[in-house]
PDB file of C-alpha atoms in Angstrom:
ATOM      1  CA  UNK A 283       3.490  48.774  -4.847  1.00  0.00           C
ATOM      2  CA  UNK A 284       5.224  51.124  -2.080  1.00  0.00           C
ATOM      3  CA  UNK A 285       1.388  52.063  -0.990  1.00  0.00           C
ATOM      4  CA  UNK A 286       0.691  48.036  -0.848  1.00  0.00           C
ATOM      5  CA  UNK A 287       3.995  47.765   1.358  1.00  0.00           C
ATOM      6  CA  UNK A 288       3.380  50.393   3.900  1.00  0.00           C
ATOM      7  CA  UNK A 289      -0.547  48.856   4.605  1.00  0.00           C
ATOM      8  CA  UNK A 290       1.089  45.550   5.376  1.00  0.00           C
ATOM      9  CA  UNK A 291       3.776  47.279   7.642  1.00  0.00           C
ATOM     10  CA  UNK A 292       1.074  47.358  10.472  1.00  0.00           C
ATOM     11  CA  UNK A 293       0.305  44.156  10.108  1.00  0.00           C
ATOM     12  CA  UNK A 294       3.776  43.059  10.402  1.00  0.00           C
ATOM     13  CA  UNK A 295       4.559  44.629  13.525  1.00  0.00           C
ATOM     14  CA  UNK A 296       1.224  43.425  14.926  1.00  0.00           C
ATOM     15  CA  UNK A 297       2.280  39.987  14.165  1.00  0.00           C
ATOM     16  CA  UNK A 298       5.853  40.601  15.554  1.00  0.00           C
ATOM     17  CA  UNK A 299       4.310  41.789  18.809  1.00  0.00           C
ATOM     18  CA  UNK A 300       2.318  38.300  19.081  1.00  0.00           C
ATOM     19  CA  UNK A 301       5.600  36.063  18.379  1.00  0.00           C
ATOM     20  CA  UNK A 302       7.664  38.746  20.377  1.00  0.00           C
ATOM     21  CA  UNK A 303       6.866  36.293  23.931  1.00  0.00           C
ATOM     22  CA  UNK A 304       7.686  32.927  21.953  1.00  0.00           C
ATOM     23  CA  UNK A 305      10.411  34.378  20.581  1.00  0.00           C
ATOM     24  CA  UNK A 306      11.549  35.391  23.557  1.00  0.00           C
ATOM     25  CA  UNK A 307      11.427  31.661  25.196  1.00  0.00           C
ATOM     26  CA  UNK A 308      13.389  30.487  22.532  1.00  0.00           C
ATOM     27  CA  UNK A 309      16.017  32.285  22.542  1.00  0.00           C
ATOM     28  CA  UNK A 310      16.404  31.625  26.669  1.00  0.00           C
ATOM     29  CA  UNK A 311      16.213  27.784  25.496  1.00  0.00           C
ATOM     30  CA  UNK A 312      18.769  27.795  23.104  1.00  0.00           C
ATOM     31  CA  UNK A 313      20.857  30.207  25.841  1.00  0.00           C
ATOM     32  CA  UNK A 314      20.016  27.089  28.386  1.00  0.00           C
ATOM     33  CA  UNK A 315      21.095  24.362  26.141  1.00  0.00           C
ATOM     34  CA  UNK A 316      24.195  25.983  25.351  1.00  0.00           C
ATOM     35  CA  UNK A 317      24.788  26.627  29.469  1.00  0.00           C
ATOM     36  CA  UNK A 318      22.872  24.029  31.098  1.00  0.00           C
ATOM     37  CA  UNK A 319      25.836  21.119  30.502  1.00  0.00           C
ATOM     38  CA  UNK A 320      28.413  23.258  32.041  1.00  0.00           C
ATOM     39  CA  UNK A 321      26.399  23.264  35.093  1.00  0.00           C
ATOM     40  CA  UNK A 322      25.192  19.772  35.457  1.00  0.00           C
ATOM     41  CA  UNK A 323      27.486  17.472  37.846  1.00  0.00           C
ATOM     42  CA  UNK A 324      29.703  15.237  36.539  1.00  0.00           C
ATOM     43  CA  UNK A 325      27.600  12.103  37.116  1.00  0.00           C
ATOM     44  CA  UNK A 326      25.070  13.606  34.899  1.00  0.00           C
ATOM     45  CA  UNK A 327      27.547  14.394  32.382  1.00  0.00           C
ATOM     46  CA  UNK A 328      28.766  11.331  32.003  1.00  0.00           C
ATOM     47  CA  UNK A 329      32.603  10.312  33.105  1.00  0.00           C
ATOM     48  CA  UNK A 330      35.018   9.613  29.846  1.00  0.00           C
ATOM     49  CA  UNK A 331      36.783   5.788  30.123  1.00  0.00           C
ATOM     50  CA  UNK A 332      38.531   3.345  28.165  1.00  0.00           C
ATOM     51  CA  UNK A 333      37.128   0.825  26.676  1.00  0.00           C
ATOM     52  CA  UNK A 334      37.883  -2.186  24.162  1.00  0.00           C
ATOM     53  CA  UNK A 335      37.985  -0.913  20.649  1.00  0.00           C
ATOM     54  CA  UNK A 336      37.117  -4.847  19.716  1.00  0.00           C
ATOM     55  CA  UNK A 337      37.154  -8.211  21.744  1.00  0.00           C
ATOM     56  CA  UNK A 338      40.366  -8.720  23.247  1.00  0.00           C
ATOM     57  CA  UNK A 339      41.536 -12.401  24.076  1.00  0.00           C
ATOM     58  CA  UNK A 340      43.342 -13.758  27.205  1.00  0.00           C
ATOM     59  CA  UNK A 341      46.845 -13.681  26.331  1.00  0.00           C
ATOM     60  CA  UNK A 342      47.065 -10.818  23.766  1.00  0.00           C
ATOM     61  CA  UNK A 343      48.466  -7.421  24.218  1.00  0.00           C
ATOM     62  CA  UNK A 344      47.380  -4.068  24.135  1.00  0.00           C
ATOM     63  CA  UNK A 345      48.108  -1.648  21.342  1.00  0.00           C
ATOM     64  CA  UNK A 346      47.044   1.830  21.496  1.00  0.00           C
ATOM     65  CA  UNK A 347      44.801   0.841  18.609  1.00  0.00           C
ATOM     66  CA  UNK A 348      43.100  -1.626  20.831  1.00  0.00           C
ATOM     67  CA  UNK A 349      41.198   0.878  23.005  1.00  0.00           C
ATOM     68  CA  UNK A 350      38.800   3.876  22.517  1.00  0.00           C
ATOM     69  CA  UNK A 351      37.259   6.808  24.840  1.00  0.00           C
ATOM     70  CA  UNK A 352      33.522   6.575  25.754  1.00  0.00           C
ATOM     71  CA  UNK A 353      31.439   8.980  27.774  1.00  0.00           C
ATOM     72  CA  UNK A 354      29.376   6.860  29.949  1.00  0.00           C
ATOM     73  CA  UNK A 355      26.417   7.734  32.641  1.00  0.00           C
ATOM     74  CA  UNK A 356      28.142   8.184  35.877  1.00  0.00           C
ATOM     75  CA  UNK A 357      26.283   5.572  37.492  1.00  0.00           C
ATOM     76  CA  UNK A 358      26.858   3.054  34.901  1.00  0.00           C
ATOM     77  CA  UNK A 359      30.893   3.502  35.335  1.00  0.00           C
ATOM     78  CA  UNK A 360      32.514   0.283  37.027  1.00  0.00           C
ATOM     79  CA  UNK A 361      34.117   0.767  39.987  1.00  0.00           C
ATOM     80  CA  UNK A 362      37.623   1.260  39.033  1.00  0.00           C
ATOM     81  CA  UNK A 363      37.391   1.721  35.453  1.00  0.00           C
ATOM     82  CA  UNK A 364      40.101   2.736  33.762  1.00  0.00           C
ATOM     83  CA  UNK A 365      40.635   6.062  32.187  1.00  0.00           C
ATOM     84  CA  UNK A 366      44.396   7.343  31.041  1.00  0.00           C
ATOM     85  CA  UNK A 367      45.526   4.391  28.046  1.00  0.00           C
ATOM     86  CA  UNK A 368      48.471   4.299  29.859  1.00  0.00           C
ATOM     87  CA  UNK A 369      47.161   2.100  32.151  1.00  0.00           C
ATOM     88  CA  UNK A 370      46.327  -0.180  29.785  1.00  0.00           C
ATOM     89  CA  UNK A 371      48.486   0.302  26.467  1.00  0.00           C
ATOM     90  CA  UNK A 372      51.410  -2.560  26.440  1.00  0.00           C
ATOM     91  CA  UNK A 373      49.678  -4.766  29.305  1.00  0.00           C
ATOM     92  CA  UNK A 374      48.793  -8.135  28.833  1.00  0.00           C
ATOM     93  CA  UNK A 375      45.136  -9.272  28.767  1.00  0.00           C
ATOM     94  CA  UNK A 376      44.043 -11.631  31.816  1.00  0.00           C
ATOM     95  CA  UNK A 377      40.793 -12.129  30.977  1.00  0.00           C
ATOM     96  CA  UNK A 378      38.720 -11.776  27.476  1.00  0.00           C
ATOM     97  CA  UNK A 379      37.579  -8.381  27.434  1.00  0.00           C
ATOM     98  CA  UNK A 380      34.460  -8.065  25.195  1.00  0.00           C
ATOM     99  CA  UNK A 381      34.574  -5.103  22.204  1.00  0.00           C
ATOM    100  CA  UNK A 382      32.919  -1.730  23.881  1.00  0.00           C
ATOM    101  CA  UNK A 383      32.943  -2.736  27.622  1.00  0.00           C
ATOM    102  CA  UNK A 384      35.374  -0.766  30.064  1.00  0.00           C
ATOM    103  CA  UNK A 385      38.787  -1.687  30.764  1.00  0.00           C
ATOM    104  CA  UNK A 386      39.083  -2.802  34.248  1.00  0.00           C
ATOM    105  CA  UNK A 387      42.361  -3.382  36.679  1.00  0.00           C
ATOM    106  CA  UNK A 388      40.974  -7.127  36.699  1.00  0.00           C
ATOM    107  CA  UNK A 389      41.123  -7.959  33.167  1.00  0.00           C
ATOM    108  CA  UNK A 390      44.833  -7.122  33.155  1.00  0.00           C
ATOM    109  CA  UNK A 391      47.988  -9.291  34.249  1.00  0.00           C
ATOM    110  CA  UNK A 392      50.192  -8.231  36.748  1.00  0.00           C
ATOM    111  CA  UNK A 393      53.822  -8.038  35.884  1.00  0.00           C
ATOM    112  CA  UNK A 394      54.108 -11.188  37.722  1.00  0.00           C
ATOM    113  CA  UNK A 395      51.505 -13.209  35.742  1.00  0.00           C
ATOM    114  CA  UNK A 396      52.818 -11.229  32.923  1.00  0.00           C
ATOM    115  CA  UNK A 397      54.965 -14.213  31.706  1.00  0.00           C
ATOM    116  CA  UNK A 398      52.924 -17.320  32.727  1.00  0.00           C
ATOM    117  CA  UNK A 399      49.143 -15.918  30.657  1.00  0.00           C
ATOM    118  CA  UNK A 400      50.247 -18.015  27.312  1.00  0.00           C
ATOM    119  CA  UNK A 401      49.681 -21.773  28.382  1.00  0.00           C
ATOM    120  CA  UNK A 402      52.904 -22.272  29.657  1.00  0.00           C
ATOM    121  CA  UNK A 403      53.737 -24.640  32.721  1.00  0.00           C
ATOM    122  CA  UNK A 404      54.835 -23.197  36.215  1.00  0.00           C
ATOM    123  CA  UNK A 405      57.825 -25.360  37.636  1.00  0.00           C
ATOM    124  CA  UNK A 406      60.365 -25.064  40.847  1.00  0.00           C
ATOM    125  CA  UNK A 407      64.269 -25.696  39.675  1.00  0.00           C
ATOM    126  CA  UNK A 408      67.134 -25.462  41.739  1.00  0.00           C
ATOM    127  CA  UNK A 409      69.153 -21.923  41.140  1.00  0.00           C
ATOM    128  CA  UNK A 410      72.967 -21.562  41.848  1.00  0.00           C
ATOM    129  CA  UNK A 411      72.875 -19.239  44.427  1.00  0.00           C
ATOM    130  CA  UNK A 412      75.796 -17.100  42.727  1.00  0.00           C
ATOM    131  CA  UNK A 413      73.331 -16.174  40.342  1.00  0.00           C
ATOM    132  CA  UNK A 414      70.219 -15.303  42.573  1.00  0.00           C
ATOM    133  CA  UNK A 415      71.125 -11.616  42.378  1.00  0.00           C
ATOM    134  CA  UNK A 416      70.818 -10.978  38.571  1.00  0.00           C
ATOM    135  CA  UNK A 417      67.460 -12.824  38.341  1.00  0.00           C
ATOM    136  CA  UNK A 418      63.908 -11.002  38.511  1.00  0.00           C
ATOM    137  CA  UNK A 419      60.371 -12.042  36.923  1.00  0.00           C
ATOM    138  CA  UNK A 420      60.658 -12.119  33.206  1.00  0.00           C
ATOM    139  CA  UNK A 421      64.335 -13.153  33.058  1.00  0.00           C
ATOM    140  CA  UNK A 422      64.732 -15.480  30.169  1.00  0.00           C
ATOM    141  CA  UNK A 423      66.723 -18.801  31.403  1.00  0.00           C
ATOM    142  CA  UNK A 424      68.434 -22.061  29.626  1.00  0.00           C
ATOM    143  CA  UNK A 425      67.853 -25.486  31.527  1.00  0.00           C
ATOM    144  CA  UNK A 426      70.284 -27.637  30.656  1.00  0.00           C
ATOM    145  CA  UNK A 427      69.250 -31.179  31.274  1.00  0.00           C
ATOM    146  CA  UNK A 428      70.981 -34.632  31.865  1.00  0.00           C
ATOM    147  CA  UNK A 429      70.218 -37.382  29.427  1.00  0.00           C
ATOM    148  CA  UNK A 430      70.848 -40.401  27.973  1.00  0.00           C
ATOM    149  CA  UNK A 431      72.870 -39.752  26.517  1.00  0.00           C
ATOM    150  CA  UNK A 432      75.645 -37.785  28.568  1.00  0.00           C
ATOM    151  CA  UNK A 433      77.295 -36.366  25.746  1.00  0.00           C
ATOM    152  CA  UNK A 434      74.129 -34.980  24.668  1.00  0.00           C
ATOM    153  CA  UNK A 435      72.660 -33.163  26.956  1.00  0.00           C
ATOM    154  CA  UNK A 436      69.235 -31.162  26.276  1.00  0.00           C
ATOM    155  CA  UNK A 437      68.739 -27.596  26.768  1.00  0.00           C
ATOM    156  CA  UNK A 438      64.750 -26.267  27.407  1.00  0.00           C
ATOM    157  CA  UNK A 439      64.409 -22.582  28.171  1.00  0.00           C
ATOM    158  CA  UNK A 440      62.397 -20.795  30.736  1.00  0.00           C
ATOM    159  CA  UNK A 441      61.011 -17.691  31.875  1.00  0.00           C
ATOM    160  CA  UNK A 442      61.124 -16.410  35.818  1.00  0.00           C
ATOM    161  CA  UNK A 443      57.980 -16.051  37.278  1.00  0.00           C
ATOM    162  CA  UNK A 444      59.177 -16.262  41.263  1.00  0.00           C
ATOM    163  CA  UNK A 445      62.448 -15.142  42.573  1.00  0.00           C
ATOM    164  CA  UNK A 446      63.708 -15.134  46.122  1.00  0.00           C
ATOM    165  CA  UNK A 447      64.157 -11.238  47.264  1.00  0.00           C
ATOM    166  CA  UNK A 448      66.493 -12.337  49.556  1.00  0.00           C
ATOM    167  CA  UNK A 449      68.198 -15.181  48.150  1.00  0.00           C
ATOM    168  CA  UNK A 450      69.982 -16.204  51.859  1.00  0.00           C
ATOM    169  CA  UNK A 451      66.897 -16.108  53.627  1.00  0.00           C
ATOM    170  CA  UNK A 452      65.540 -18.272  50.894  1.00  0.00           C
ATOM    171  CA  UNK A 453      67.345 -21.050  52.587  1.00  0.00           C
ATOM    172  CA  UNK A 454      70.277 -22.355  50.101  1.00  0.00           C
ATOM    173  CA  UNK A 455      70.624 -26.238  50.614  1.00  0.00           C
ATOM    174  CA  UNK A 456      72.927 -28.817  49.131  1.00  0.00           C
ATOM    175  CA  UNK A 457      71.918 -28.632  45.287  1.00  0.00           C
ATOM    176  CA  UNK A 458      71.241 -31.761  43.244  1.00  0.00           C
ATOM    177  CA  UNK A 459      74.004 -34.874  43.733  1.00  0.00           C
ATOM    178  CA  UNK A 460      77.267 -34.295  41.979  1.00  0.00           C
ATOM    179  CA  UNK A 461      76.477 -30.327  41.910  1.00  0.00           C
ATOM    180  CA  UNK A 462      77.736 -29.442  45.290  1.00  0.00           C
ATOM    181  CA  UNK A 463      76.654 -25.948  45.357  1.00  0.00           C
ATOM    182  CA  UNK A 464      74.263 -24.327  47.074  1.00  0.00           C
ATOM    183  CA  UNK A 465      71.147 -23.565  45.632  1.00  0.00           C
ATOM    184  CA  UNK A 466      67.889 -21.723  45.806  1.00  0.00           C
ATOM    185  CA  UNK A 467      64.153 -22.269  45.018  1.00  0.00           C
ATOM    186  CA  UNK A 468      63.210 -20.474  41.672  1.00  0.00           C
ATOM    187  CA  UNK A 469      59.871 -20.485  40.344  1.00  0.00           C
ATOM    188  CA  UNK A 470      59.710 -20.629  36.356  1.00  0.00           C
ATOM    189  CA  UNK A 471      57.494 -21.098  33.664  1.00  0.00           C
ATOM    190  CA  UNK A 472      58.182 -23.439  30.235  1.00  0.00           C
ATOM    191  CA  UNK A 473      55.955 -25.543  28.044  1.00  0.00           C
ATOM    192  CA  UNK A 474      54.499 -27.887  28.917  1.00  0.00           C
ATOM    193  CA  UNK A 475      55.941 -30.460  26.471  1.00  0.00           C
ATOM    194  CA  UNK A 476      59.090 -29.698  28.551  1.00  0.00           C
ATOM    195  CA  UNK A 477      58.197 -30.137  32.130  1.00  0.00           C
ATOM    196  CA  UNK A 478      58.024 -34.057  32.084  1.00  0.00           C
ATOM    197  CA  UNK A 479      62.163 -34.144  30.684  1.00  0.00           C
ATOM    198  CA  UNK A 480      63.230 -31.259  33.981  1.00  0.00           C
ATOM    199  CA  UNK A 481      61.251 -33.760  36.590  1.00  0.00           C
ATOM    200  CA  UNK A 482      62.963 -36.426  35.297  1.00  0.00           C
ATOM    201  CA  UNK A 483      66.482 -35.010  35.353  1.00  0.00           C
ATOM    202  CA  UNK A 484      66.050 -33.654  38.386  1.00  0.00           C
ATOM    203  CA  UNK A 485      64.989 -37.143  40.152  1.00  0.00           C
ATOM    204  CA  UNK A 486      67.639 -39.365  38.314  1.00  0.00           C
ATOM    205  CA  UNK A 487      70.345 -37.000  36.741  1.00  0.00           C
ATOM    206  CA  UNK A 488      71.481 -32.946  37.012  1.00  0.00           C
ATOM    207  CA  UNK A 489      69.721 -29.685  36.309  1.00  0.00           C
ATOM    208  CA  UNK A 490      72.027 -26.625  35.638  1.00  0.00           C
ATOM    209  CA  UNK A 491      69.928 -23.299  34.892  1.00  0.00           C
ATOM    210  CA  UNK A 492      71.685 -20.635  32.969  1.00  0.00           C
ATOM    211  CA  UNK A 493      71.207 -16.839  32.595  1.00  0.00           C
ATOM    212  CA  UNK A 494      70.021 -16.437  28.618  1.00  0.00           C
ATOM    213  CA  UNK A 495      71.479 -13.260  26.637  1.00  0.00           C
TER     214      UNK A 495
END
């Protein structure tokens, strides 16, 4: 058996020294694959973004949960796709954003659309100016209405969605008859359902807004 094992030795090496060229290709092949994406540019790497882990409706909010990274082509990125969830986690959505597309600035609310993205109404009532300092958008209000019953007023509530920055260049004016203050222009949202009862004691009876919490 030994004499049977050194005859095929030659033929061994003979064949080694055949493969030795091939072998020799492969192993700079595998060396490129592991080196070659180091050294490709980043557009042909692909550029990591966010996008929708699954269809998100106007009006909803983003949980962490919500979106996913994806490496896609470079060219294929939108222009001002978002990358860092940050930018995304806890906004509210504008515009439907479809399950596995990128997350882009335009398919999120801005603070100030924020609080106006779930069907609600946008209205003008007349502010106190006293209490133009300590409201910004998102400040939660009580309109209390004039009725029919004057003993029985109704209350609505609001959100801000416009306030003066300066209320005295705003342009205070004599407020609604019988108030006698001075008032501002404030920009609110509330349902719908409610705008119809604010017009109407505006035009024939008093509007006092109120800071809620």
């Amino acid at each position: 058996m030994l004499e049977r094992f050194r005859a095929a030795v030659p033929h061994w090496r003979r064949a080694l020294r055949r493969r030795r060229r091939l072998l020799t290709l492969l192993a700079l092949a595998a060396a490129l694959v592991a080196v070659l994406p180091g050294m490709l540019p980043p557009s042909a790497r692909g550029v990591e973004v966010l996008v929708a882990a699954r269809s998100l409706p106007a009006g909803s909010v983003i949980a962490a949960e919500d979106l996913r990274r994806e490496r896609v082509a470079g060219p294929l990125v939108p222009e001002g796709a978002l990358q860092d969830p940050a930018q995304a986690t806890g906004r509210v959505v504008r515009h439907e954003i479809v399950a596995s597309t990128p997350v882009l600035p335009g398919h999120l609310a801005s603070a100030e659309e924020t609080v106006a993205v779930d069907g609600r109404s946008r209205m003008v009532v007349p502010l106190d100016a006293a209490l133009a300092p300590h409201v910004g958008t998102g400040t939660s209000l009580r309109i209390v209405l004039s009725g029919s019953d004057p003993g029985t007023p109704r209350t609505v509530t609001a959100q801000v969605l416009e306030a003066p920055s300066d209320p005295a260049a705003a342009g205070g004016r004599a407020s609604l008859p019988a108030a006698g203050a001075q008032v501002v222009p404030l920009v609110v949202v509330l349902a719908p359902q409610d705008v119809p009862l604010v017009a109407q004691a505006m035009r024939e009876g008093w509007v006092s807004v109120t800071i809620f919490g």
